[in-house]
Amino acid sequence: GAGVSQSPSNKVTEKGKDVELRCDPISGHTALYWYRQRLGQGLEFLIYFQGNSAPDKSGLPSDRFSAERTGESVSTLTIQRTQQEDSAVYLCASSSPGTGINNEQFFGPGTRLTVL
Amino acid sequence: GDSVTQMEGPVTLSEEAFLTINCTYTATGYPSLFWYVQYPGEGLQLLLKATKADDKGSNKGFEATYRKETTSFHLEKGSVQVSDSAVYFCALSAFITQGGSEKLVFGKGTKLTVNP
């Protein structure tokens, strides 16, 4: 596809359940980012992938959160034992090959997660 | 740490009114500055950016000037249209030491509604 896609678009789950959120970046983009937007807050950085490795996991809020990326393409963000404070919109972004500053990040539409 | 503070909304204007959305930042070094826009039902899109002091970013009639002395990047448009109704996010780039890329640090967003 032409842009970043994410699935599901909406996810409602019960407290304590595990969820998986998927991101398909723009083809050829080696850098991939996950952000979270809780209600009334700005976007928070969660994790960054360069290729399949994650040099920066500093934004993951707890050890219940993990992410992986395979084939320098699809990424999955997993939240185990979900809590109500995990309710948020989870956004994925990708950027063009190479590193360095000012590579524009292209965002997906997000997954709205609601934990009951 | 790096942070962005932007004017809280919501902002409601009549068509053809002048728009200013204030944004100030705190950062080490010299980040790039961005305005992102999220139209209803769509993903975040880059609206404009500036990479160094005194640079002016512009797009679709919107402008913002990187002011190092006041650490500001206010968004302006001389005459807004109904189609400009959206949520606007100010952001800065923060260098990721491991991996050589950047993450974005966002403000909380300002919702703009333009009435005909």
Coordinates of N, CA and C in Angstrom, one line a residue:
Chain A
G1 N 0.8 -1.2 0.0 CA 0.0 0.0 0.0 C 0.8 1.2 0.0
A2 N 0.2 2.4 -0.2 CA 0.9 3.6 -0.3 C 1.4 4.2 1.1
G3 N 0.7 3.8 2.1 CA 1.0 4.4 3.4 C 1.2 3.4 4.5
V4 N 1.3 3.9 5.7 CA 1.5 3.0 6.9 C 0.1 2.5 7.3
S5 N 0.0 1.2 7.5 CA -1.3 0.7 7.9 C -1.2 0.0 9.2
Q6 N -2.3 0.0 10.0 CA -2.3 -0.6 11.3 C -3.6 -1.4 11.5
S7 N -3.5 -2.4 12.3 CA -4.7 -3.2 12.6 C -4.6 -3.8 14.0
P8 N -5.7 -4.0 14.6 CA -7.0 -3.5 14.2 C -7.2 -2.0 14.3
S9 N -8.2 -1.4 13.8 CA -8.4 0.0 14.0 C -8.9 0.3 15.4
N10 N -9.7 -0.7 15.9 CA -10.3 -0.5 17.3 C -10.1 -1.9 17.9
K11 N -9.8 -1.9 19.2 CA -9.7 -3.1 20.0 C -10.3 -2.8 21.4
V12 N -11.3 -3.6 21.8 CA -11.8 -3.5 23.1 C -11.5 -4.8 23.8
T13 N -10.9 -4.7 25.0 CA -10.5 -6.0 25.7 C -10.8 -5.8 27.2
E14 N -10.7 -6.9 27.8 CA -10.9 -6.9 29.3 C -9.6 -6.8 30.0
K15 N -9.6 -6.2 31.1 CA -8.5 -6.1 32.0 C -7.9 -7.5 32.2
G16 N -6.5 -7.5 32.1 CA -5.8 -8.8 32.3 C -5.6 -9.6 31.1
K17 N -6.2 -9.3 30.0 CA -6.0 -10.0 28.7 C -4.8 -9.4 28.0
D18 N -4.2 -10.2 27.1 CA -3.1 -9.8 26.3 C -3.7 -9.3 24.9
V19 N -3.0 -8.3 24.4 CA -3.4 -7.8 23.0 C -2.2 -7.6 22.1
E20 N -2.4 -7.8 20.8 CA -1.3 -7.6 19.8 C -1.8 -6.5 18.9
L21 N -1.0 -5.6 18.6 CA -1.3 -4.5 17.7 C -0.2 -4.6 16.5
R22 N -0.7 -4.4 15.3 CA 0.1 -4.7 14.2 C 0.3 -3.4 13.4
C23 N 1.6 -3.3 12.8 CA 1.9 -2.1 12.0 C 2.6 -2.6 10.7
D24 N 2.1 -2.1 9.6 CA 2.7 -2.4 8.3 C 3.3 -1.1 7.8
P25 N 4.6 -0.9 7.8 CA 5.2 0.4 7.4 C 5.2 0.5 5.9
I26 N 5.6 1.7 5.4 CA 5.8 1.9 4.0 C 6.9 1.0 3.5
S27 N 6.7 0.4 2.4 CA 7.8 -0.5 1.9 C 9.1 0.2 1.7
G28 N 10.2 -0.4 2.2 CA 11.5 0.2 2.1 C 11.9 1.1 3.2
H29 N 11.0 1.4 4.1 CA 11.3 2.2 5.3 C 12.0 1.4 6.3
T30 N 13.2 1.7 6.6 CA 13.9 0.8 7.6 C 13.7 1.3 9.0
A31 N 13.3 2.5 9.3 CA 13.0 2.9 10.6 C 11.5 2.9 10.9
L32 N 11.2 2.4 12.1 CA 9.8 2.2 12.5 C 9.7 2.7 14.0
Y33 N 8.6 3.4 14.3 CA 8.4 4.0 15.6 C 7.0 3.6 16.1
W34 N 6.9 3.4 17.4 CA 5.6 3.3 18.0 C 5.5 4.4 19.0
Y35 N 4.2 5.0 19.0 CA 3.9 6.1 19.9 C 2.5 5.8 20.5
R36 N 2.3 6.4 21.7 CA 1.0 6.2 22.3 C 0.4 7.6 22.7
Q37 N -0.9 7.7 22.5 CA -1.6 8.9 22.8 C -2.8 8.6 23.7
R38 N -2.6 9.0 25.0 CA -3.7 8.8 25.9 C -4.6 10.0 25.9
L39 N -5.8 9.9 26.3 CA -6.8 10.9 26.2 C -6.3 12.2 26.9
G40 N -6.3 13.3 26.1 CA -5.9 14.6 26.7 C -4.4 14.8 26.8
Q41 N -3.6 13.8 26.3 CA -2.2 13.9 26.3 C -1.6 14.0 24.9
G42 N -0.3 14.4 24.9 CA 0.4 14.4 23.6 C 0.8 13.0 23.3
L43 N 1.4 12.8 22.2 CA 1.9 11.5 21.8 C 3.2 11.2 22.6
E44 N 3.3 10.0 23.1 CA 4.5 9.5 23.9 C 5.2 8.5 23.0
F45 N 6.5 8.7 22.9 CA 7.4 7.7 22.2 C 7.5 6.4 23.0
L46 N 7.3 5.3 22.4 CA 7.4 4.0 23.0 C 8.7 3.3 22.7
I47 N 8.9 3.1 21.4 CA 10.1 2.3 20.9 C 10.4 2.6 19.5
Y48 N 11.6 2.3 19.1 CA 12.1 2.6 17.8 C 12.9 1.4 17.2
F49 N 12.6 1.0 16.0 CA 13.3 0.0 15.3 C 14.1 0.5 14.2
Q50 N 15.4 0.1 14.1 CA 16.2 0.3 12.9 C 16.4 -1.1 12.3
G51 N 15.8 -1.4 11.1 CA 15.8 -2.7 10.6 C 14.9 -3.6 11.6
N52 N 15.4 -4.7 12.0 CA 14.7 -5.6 12.9 C 15.2 -5.4 14.4
S53 N 16.1 -4.5 14.6 CA 16.6 -4.4 16.0 C 16.1 -3.1 16.6
A54 N 15.9 -3.1 17.9 CA 15.3 -2.0 18.6 C 16.4 -1.4 19.5
P55 N 17.1 -0.4 19.0 CA 18.2 0.2 19.8 C 17.7 1.1 21.0
D56 N 16.4 1.5 20.9 CA 15.9 2.4 21.9 C 14.5 1.9 22.3
K57 N 14.5 1.3 23.5 CA 13.2 0.8 24.1 C 12.8 1.7 25.3
S58 N 13.4 2.9 25.4 CA 13.3 3.6 26.6 C 11.9 4.1 27.0
G59 N 11.1 4.2 25.9 CA 9.7 4.7 26.2 C 8.7 3.6 26.6
L60 N 9.1 2.4 26.6 CA 8.1 1.3 27.0 C 7.8 1.5 28.4
P61 N 6.5 1.7 28.8 CA 6.1 2.0 30.1 C 6.3 1.0 31.2
S62 N 6.3 -0.3 30.8 CA 6.5 -1.3 31.8 C 7.0 -2.6 31.1
D63 N 7.3 -3.6 31.8 CA 7.7 -4.9 31.2 C 6.6 -5.7 30.6
R64 N 5.3 -5.2 30.8 CA 4.2 -5.8 30.1 C 4.2 -5.5 28.6
F65 N 4.9 -4.5 28.2 CA 5.0 -4.0 26.8 C 6.2 -4.6 26.2
S66 N 6.0 -5.1 25.0 CA 7.1 -5.6 24.2 C 6.8 -5.4 22.7
A67 N 7.8 -5.4 21.9 CA 7.6 -5.2 20.4 C 8.6 -6.0 19.7
E68 N 8.2 -6.4 18.5 CA 9.2 -7.0 17.6 C 8.9 -6.6 16.2
R69 N 9.9 -6.8 15.4 CA 9.8 -6.5 14.0 C 10.5 -7.6 13.2
T70 N 9.9 -8.0 12.1 CA 10.5 -9.1 11.3 C 10.6 -8.7 9.9
G71 N 11.6 -9.2 9.2 CA 11.8 -8.9 7.8 C 11.9 -7.5 7.4
E72 N 12.3 -6.7 8.4 CA 12.5 -5.2 8.2 C 11.1 -4.7 7.7
S73 N 10.1 -5.3 8.1 CA 8.7 -4.9 7.7 C 7.8 -4.8 8.8
V74 N 6.9 -5.8 8.9 CA 5.8 -5.7 9.9 C 6.3 -5.7 11.3
S75 N 5.7 -4.9 12.2 CA 6.0 -4.8 13.6 C 4.7 -5.1 14.4
T76 N 4.9 -5.8 15.5 CA 3.9 -6.1 16.4 C 4.2 -5.6 17.8
L77 N 3.2 -4.8 18.4 CA 3.4 -4.3 19.7 C 2.4 -5.2 20.6
T78 N 3.0 -5.8 21.6 CA 2.2 -6.7 22.5 C 2.1 -6.1 23.9
I79 N 0.9 -6.1 24.4 CA 0.7 -5.7 25.8 C 0.1 -6.8 26.5
Q80 N 0.8 -7.3 27.5 CA 0.4 -8.4 28.3 C -0.4 -7.9 29.6
R81 N -1.3 -8.7 30.0 CA -2.1 -8.4 31.2 C -2.5 -6.9 31.2
T82 N -3.3 -6.6 30.2 CA -3.7 -5.2 30.0 C -4.3 -4.6 31.3
Q83 N -4.1 -3.3 31.5 CA -4.6 -2.5 32.6 C -5.4 -1.4 32.0
Q84 N -6.3 -0.8 32.8 CA -7.2 0.3 32.2 C -6.3 1.5 31.8
E85 N -5.2 1.7 32.4 CA -4.4 2.9 32.0 C -3.7 2.6 30.7
D86 N -3.8 1.4 30.1 CA -3.2 1.2 28.8 C -4.1 1.7 27.7
S87 N -5.3 2.1 28.1 CA -6.3 2.6 27.1 C -5.7 3.8 26.4
A88 N -5.6 3.8 25.1 CA -5.0 4.9 24.4 C -5.1 4.6 22.9
V89 N -4.7 5.5 22.1 CA -4.5 5.3 20.6 C -3.0 5.0 20.4
Y90 N -2.7 3.9 19.8 CA -1.3 3.5 19.6 C -1.0 3.8 18.1
L91 N 0.0 4.6 17.9 CA 0.3 5.1 16.5 C 1.7 4.5 16.1
C92 N 1.8 4.1 14.9 CA 3.0 3.6 14.3 C 3.4 4.6 13.2
A93 N 4.7 4.8 13.1 CA 5.3 5.6 12.0 C 6.5 5.0 11.4
S94 N 6.8 5.3 10.2 CA 8.0 4.8 9.5 C 8.7 5.9 8.8
S95 N 10.0 5.8 8.6 CA 10.7 6.8 7.9 C 11.7 6.2 6.9
S96 N 12.2 7.0 6.0 CA 12.9 6.5 4.8 C 14.3 6.0 5.2
P97 N 14.9 5.3 4.2 CA 16.1 4.6 4.5 C 17.2 5.6 5.0
G98 N 18.1 5.0 5.8 CA 19.2 5.8 6.3 C 18.9 6.4 7.6
T99 N 19.9 6.9 8.3 CA 19.7 7.5 9.5 C 20.1 9.0 9.4
G100 N 20.0 9.6 10.5 CA 20.3 11.1 10.5 C 19.1 11.9 10.7
I101 N 19.2 13.1 10.8 CA 18.1 14.0 11.2 C 17.2 14.3 10.1
N102 N 16.0 14.7 10.5 CA 15.1 15.3 9.6 C 14.4 14.3 8.6
N103 N 14.6 13.0 8.8 CA 13.8 12.1 8.0 C 12.3 12.2 8.4
E104 N 11.4 12.5 7.5 CA 10.0 12.7 7.8 C 9.5 11.3 8.3
Q105 N 8.7 11.3 9.3 CA 8.0 10.2 9.8 C 6.6 10.2 9.3
F106 N 6.2 9.1 8.7 CA 4.9 8.9 8.1 C 4.1 8.0 9.1
F107 N 2.9 8.6 9.5 CA 2.1 7.9 10.5 C 1.0 7.1 9.9
G108 N 0.7 6.0 10.6 CA -0.5 5.2 10.3 C -1.7 5.8 11.0
P109 N -2.9 5.3 10.8 CA -4.2 5.8 11.4 C -4.3 5.5 12.8
G110 N -3.6 4.6 13.4 CA -3.6 4.2 14.8 C -4.6 3.1 15.1
T111 N -4.4 2.5 16.3 CA -5.3 1.5 16.8 C -5.8 2.1 18.2
R112 N -7.1 2.2 18.3 CA -7.7 2.7 19.5 C -7.9 1.5 20.4
L113 N -7.2 1.4 21.5 CA -7.3 0.3 22.5 C -8.1 0.8 23.7
T114 N -9.2 0.0 24.0 CA -10.0 0.3 25.2 C -9.9 -0.9 26.1
V115 N -9.5 -0.7 27.3 CA -9.4 -1.8 28.3 C -10.5 -1.6 29.3
L116 N -11.4 -2.5 29.4 CA -12.6 -2.4 30.3 C -12.2 -2.9 31.7
Chain B
G1 N 14.1 16.9 30.6 CA 14.1 16.3 29.3 C 13.5 17.3 28.3
D2 N 13.5 16.9 27.1 CA 12.9 17.7 26.0 C 11.4 17.7 26.2
S3 N 10.8 18.8 25.9 CA 9.3 18.9 26.0 C 8.8 20.0 25.1
V4 N 7.5 19.9 24.8 CA 6.8 20.9 24.0 C 5.5 21.3 24.7
T5 N 5.3 22.6 24.8 CA 4.1 23.1 25.4 C 3.3 23.9 24.3
Q6 N 2.1 23.5 24.1 CA 1.3 24.3 23.1 C 0.0 24.7 23.7
M7 N -0.5 25.7 23.0 CA -1.8 26.4 23.5 C -2.9 25.3 23.5
E8 N -3.6 25.3 24.7 CA -4.7 24.4 24.8 C -5.9 24.9 24.1
G9 N -6.6 23.9 23.5 CA -7.8 24.3 22.8 C -9.0 24.0 23.7
P10 N -10.2 23.8 23.1 CA -10.3 24.0 21.6 C -10.4 25.4 21.2
V11 N -10.0 25.6 19.9 CA -10.1 26.9 19.3 C -11.2 26.9 18.3
T12 N -12.1 27.9 18.3 CA -13.2 28.0 17.4 C -13.1 29.3 16.7
L13 N -13.0 29.3 15.4 CA -12.9 30.5 14.6 C -14.0 30.5 13.5
S14 N -14.2 31.7 13.0 CA -15.1 31.9 11.8 C -14.2 31.8 10.6
E15 N -14.7 31.4 9.5 CA -14.0 31.3 8.2 C -13.4 32.7 7.9
E16 N -12.1 32.7 7.4 CA -11.4 33.9 7.0 C -10.7 34.6 8.2
A17 N -10.9 34.1 9.4 CA -10.3 34.7 10.6 C -8.8 34.3 10.6
F18 N -8.0 35.1 11.4 CA -6.6 34.9 11.5 C -6.4 33.8 12.6
L19 N -5.4 32.9 12.4 CA -5.2 31.9 13.4 C -3.7 32.0 13.9
T20 N -3.6 31.8 15.2 CA -2.3 31.6 15.8 C -2.5 30.5 16.9
I21 N -1.6 29.5 16.8 CA -1.5 28.5 17.8 C -0.1 28.6 18.4
N22 N 0.0 28.9 19.7 CA 1.3 29.1 20.3 C 2.0 27.7 20.6
C23 N 3.3 27.7 20.4 CA 4.1 26.5 20.8 C 5.4 27.0 21.3
T24 N 5.8 26.5 22.4 CA 7.1 26.7 23.0 C 7.8 25.4 23.3
Y25 N 9.1 25.4 23.4 CA 9.8 24.1 23.6 C 10.9 24.3 24.6
T26 N 11.3 23.1 25.1 CA 12.5 23.0 26.0 C 13.3 21.9 25.4
A27 N 14.6 22.2 25.1 CA 15.4 21.1 24.5 C 16.9 21.4 24.7
T28 N 17.6 20.3 24.8 CA 19.1 20.4 24.7 C 19.5 20.4 23.3
G29 N 20.4 21.2 23.0 CA 20.9 21.2 21.6 C 20.0 22.0 20.7
Y30 N 19.9 21.7 19.4 CA 19.2 22.5 18.4 C 18.3 21.5 17.6
P31 N 17.1 21.3 18.2 CA 16.2 20.3 17.5 C 15.6 20.9 16.3
S32 N 15.1 20.0 15.4 CA 14.2 20.5 14.3 C 12.8 20.6 14.9
L33 N 12.0 21.4 14.4 CA 10.6 21.7 14.9 C 9.6 21.4 13.8
F34 N 8.5 20.9 14.2 CA 7.5 20.4 13.3 C 6.1 20.9 13.7
W35 N 5.2 21.0 12.8 CA 3.8 21.0 13.0 C 3.2 19.8 12.2
Y36 N 2.4 19.0 13.0 CA 1.7 17.9 12.4 C 0.2 18.3 12.5
V37 N -0.6 17.7 11.5 CA -2.0 18.0 11.6 C -2.8 16.6 11.4
Q38 N -3.9 16.5 12.1 CA -4.7 15.3 12.1 C -6.1 15.7 11.7
Y39 N -6.5 15.5 10.5 CA -7.8 15.7 10.0 C -8.8 14.7 10.6
P40 N -10.0 15.0 10.7 CA -11.0 14.0 11.3 C -10.9 12.7 10.5
G41 N -10.7 11.6 11.2 CA -10.7 10.2 10.6 C -9.5 9.9 9.9
E42 N -8.4 10.7 9.9 CA -7.2 10.5 9.2 C -6.0 10.4 10.1
G43 N -4.9 9.9 9.6 CA -3.7 9.8 10.4 C -3.0 11.2 10.5
L44 N -2.0 11.2 11.3 CA -1.1 12.4 11.4 C -0.4 12.7 10.1
Q45 N -0.3 13.9 9.7 CA 0.4 14.3 8.5 C 1.3 15.5 8.9
L46 N 2.5 15.5 8.3 CA 3.4 16.6 8.5 C 2.9 17.8 7.8
L47 N 2.7 18.9 8.5 CA 2.2 20.1 7.9 C 3.4 21.0 7.4
L48 N 4.3 21.2 8.3 CA 5.5 22.0 8.0 C 6.6 21.8 9.0
K49 N 7.8 22.2 8.6 CA 8.9 22.0 9.6 C 10.0 23.1 9.4
A50 N 10.8 23.2 10.4 CA 12.0 24.1 10.3 C 13.2 23.4 11.0
T51 N 14.3 23.5 10.4 CA 15.4 22.7 10.9 C 16.5 23.6 11.7
K52 N 16.4 24.9 11.5 CA 17.4 25.7 12.3 C 16.8 27.1 12.6
A53 N 17.4 27.8 13.5 CA 16.9 29.1 13.9 C 16.7 30.0 12.8
D54 N 15.6 30.7 12.9 CA 15.1 31.7 11.9 C 14.6 31.1 10.6
D55 N 14.6 29.8 10.5 CA 13.9 29.2 9.4 C 12.5 29.4 9.5
K56 N 11.8 29.5 8.3 CA 10.3 29.6 8.3 C 9.8 28.4 7.5
G57 N 9.0 27.6 8.2 CA 8.3 26.5 7.5 C 7.0 27.0 7.0
S58 N 6.5 26.6 5.8 CA 5.3 27.0 5.3 C 4.6 25.9 4.4
N59 N 3.3 25.9 4.4 CA 2.6 24.9 3.6 C 1.1 25.2 3.8
K60 N 0.4 25.1 2.6 CA -1.1 25.3 2.6 C -1.5 26.6 3.3
G61 N -0.7 27.6 3.2 CA -1.0 28.9 3.8 C -0.7 29.1 5.2
F62 N -0.2 28.0 5.9 CA 0.3 28.0 7.2 C 1.8 28.4 7.3
E63 N 2.2 29.1 8.3 CA 3.6 29.4 8.5 C 4.0 29.3 10.0
A64 N 5.2 29.0 10.2 CA 5.8 29.0 11.5 C 7.3 29.3 11.4
T65 N 7.8 30.2 12.3 CA 9.2 30.5 12.3 C 9.9 30.0 13.6
Y66 N 11.0 29.4 13.4 CA 11.8 28.9 14.4 C 12.5 30.0 15.1
R67 N 12.1 30.3 16.4 CA 12.6 31.4 17.1 C 13.4 30.9 18.3
K68 N 14.7 30.9 18.1 CA 15.6 30.3 19.2 C 15.6 31.2 20.4
E69 N 15.5 32.5 20.2 CA 15.7 33.4 21.4 C 14.4 33.3 22.3
T70 N 13.3 32.9 21.8 CA 12.1 32.7 22.6 C 11.7 31.3 22.7
T71 N 12.5 30.4 22.1 CA 12.2 28.9 22.1 C 10.7 28.7 21.7
S72 N 10.4 29.3 20.5 CA 9.0 29.2 20.1 C 8.9 28.8 18.6
F73 N 7.7 28.3 18.3 CA 7.4 27.9 16.9 C 5.9 28.0 16.7
H74 N 5.4 29.2 16.7 CA 4.0 29.5 16.7 C 3.5 29.3 15.3
L75 N 2.3 28.6 15.2 CA 1.7 28.4 13.9 C 0.7 29.5 13.6
E76 N 0.7 30.0 12.3 CA -0.1 31.1 11.9 C -0.7 30.8 10.5
K77 N -1.9 31.3 10.4 CA -2.5 31.4 9.0 C -3.4 32.6 8.9
G78 N -3.3 33.3 7.8 CA -3.9 34.6 7.7 C -5.4 34.5 7.5
S79 N -5.9 33.4 6.9 CA -7.3 33.3 6.6 C -7.7 31.8 6.6
V80 N -8.3 31.4 7.7 CA -8.6 30.0 7.8 C -9.9 29.6 7.0
Q81 N -10.0 28.3 6.7 CA -11.1 27.8 5.9 C -11.7 26.6 6.8
V82 N -13.0 26.3 6.4 CA -13.6 25.2 7.1 C -12.8 23.9 7.0
S83 N -12.2 23.8 5.9 CA -11.4 22.5 5.7 C -10.1 22.5 6.6
D84 N -9.8 23.5 7.2 CA -8.6 23.5 8.2 C -9.0 23.0 9.5
S85 N -10.2 22.7 9.7 CA -10.7 22.1 11.0 C -10.0 20.7 11.2
A86 N -9.2 20.7 12.3 CA -8.4 19.5 12.6 C -7.7 19.7 14.0
V87 N -6.9 18.7 14.3 CA -6.1 18.8 15.5 C -4.7 19.1 15.1
Y88 N -4.0 20.0 15.7 CA -2.7 20.4 15.3 C -1.7 20.1 16.4
F89 N -0.6 19.5 16.1 CA 0.4 19.1 17.1 C 1.7 19.7 16.7
C90 N 2.3 20.4 17.7 CA 3.7 20.9 17.6 C 4.6 19.8 18.1
A91 N 5.8 19.6 17.5 CA 6.7 18.6 17.9 C 8.1 19.0 17.7
L92 N 9.0 18.4 18.4 CA 10.5 18.6 18.1 C 11.1 17.2 18.0
S93 N 12.3 17.3 17.3 CA 13.0 16.0 17.2 C 14.0 15.9 18.3
A94 N 14.1 14.7 18.8 CA 15.1 14.4 19.9 C 15.9 13.3 19.4
F95 N 17.2 13.5 19.5 CA 18.1 12.5 18.9 C 18.2 11.3 19.8
I96 N 18.1 10.1 19.1 CA 18.2 8.8 19.8 C 19.6 8.4 19.8
T97 N 20.3 8.4 20.9 CA 21.7 8.2 20.9 C 22.1 6.8 20.4
Q98 N 21.3 5.8 20.6 CA 21.6 4.5 20.1 C 20.7 4.3 18.8
G99 N 21.4 4.2 17.7 CA 20.7 4.0 16.5 C 20.7 5.2 15.5
G100 N 21.1 6.4 16.0 CA 21.4 7.5 15.2 C 20.2 8.1 14.5
S101 N 19.0 7.8 15.0 CA 17.8 8.4 14.4 C 17.2 9.4 15.4
E102 N 16.0 9.8 15.2 CA 15.3 10.7 16.0 C 13.9 10.2 16.4
K103 N 13.5 10.6 17.6 CA 12.1 10.4 18.0 C 11.5 11.8 18.0
L104 N 10.2 11.8 17.9 CA 9.5 13.1 18.0 C 8.9 13.2 19.4
V105 N 9.0 14.4 19.9 CA 8.4 14.8 21.2 C 7.3 15.8 20.9
F106 N 6.1 15.4 21.3 CA 4.9 16.1 20.9 C 4.3 17.0 22.0
G107 N 3.6 18.1 21.6 CA 2.7 18.7 22.5 C 1.4 18.0 22.6
K108 N 0.5 18.5 23.4 CA -0.8 17.8 23.6 C -1.8 17.9 22.5
G109 N -1.6 18.8 21.6 CA -2.5 19.0 20.5 C -3.5 20.1 20.7
T110 N -3.9 20.8 19.7 CA -4.9 21.9 19.8 C -5.9 21.6 18.7
K111 N -7.2 21.5 19.2 CA -8.3 21.2 18.2 C -8.8 22.5 17.7
L112 N -8.8 22.6 16.4 CA -9.3 23.8 15.7 C -10.6 23.5 15.0
T113 N -11.6 24.3 15.2 CA -12.9 24.2 14.5 C -13.1 25.5 13.8
V114 N -13.3 25.4 12.5 CA -13.6 26.7 11.7 C -15.1 26.6 11.2
N115 N -15.8 27.5 11.6 CA -17.3 27.6 11.2 C -17.5 28.5 10.0
P116 N -18.4 28.1 9.1 CA -18.6 28.9 7.9 C -19.3 30.2 8.2

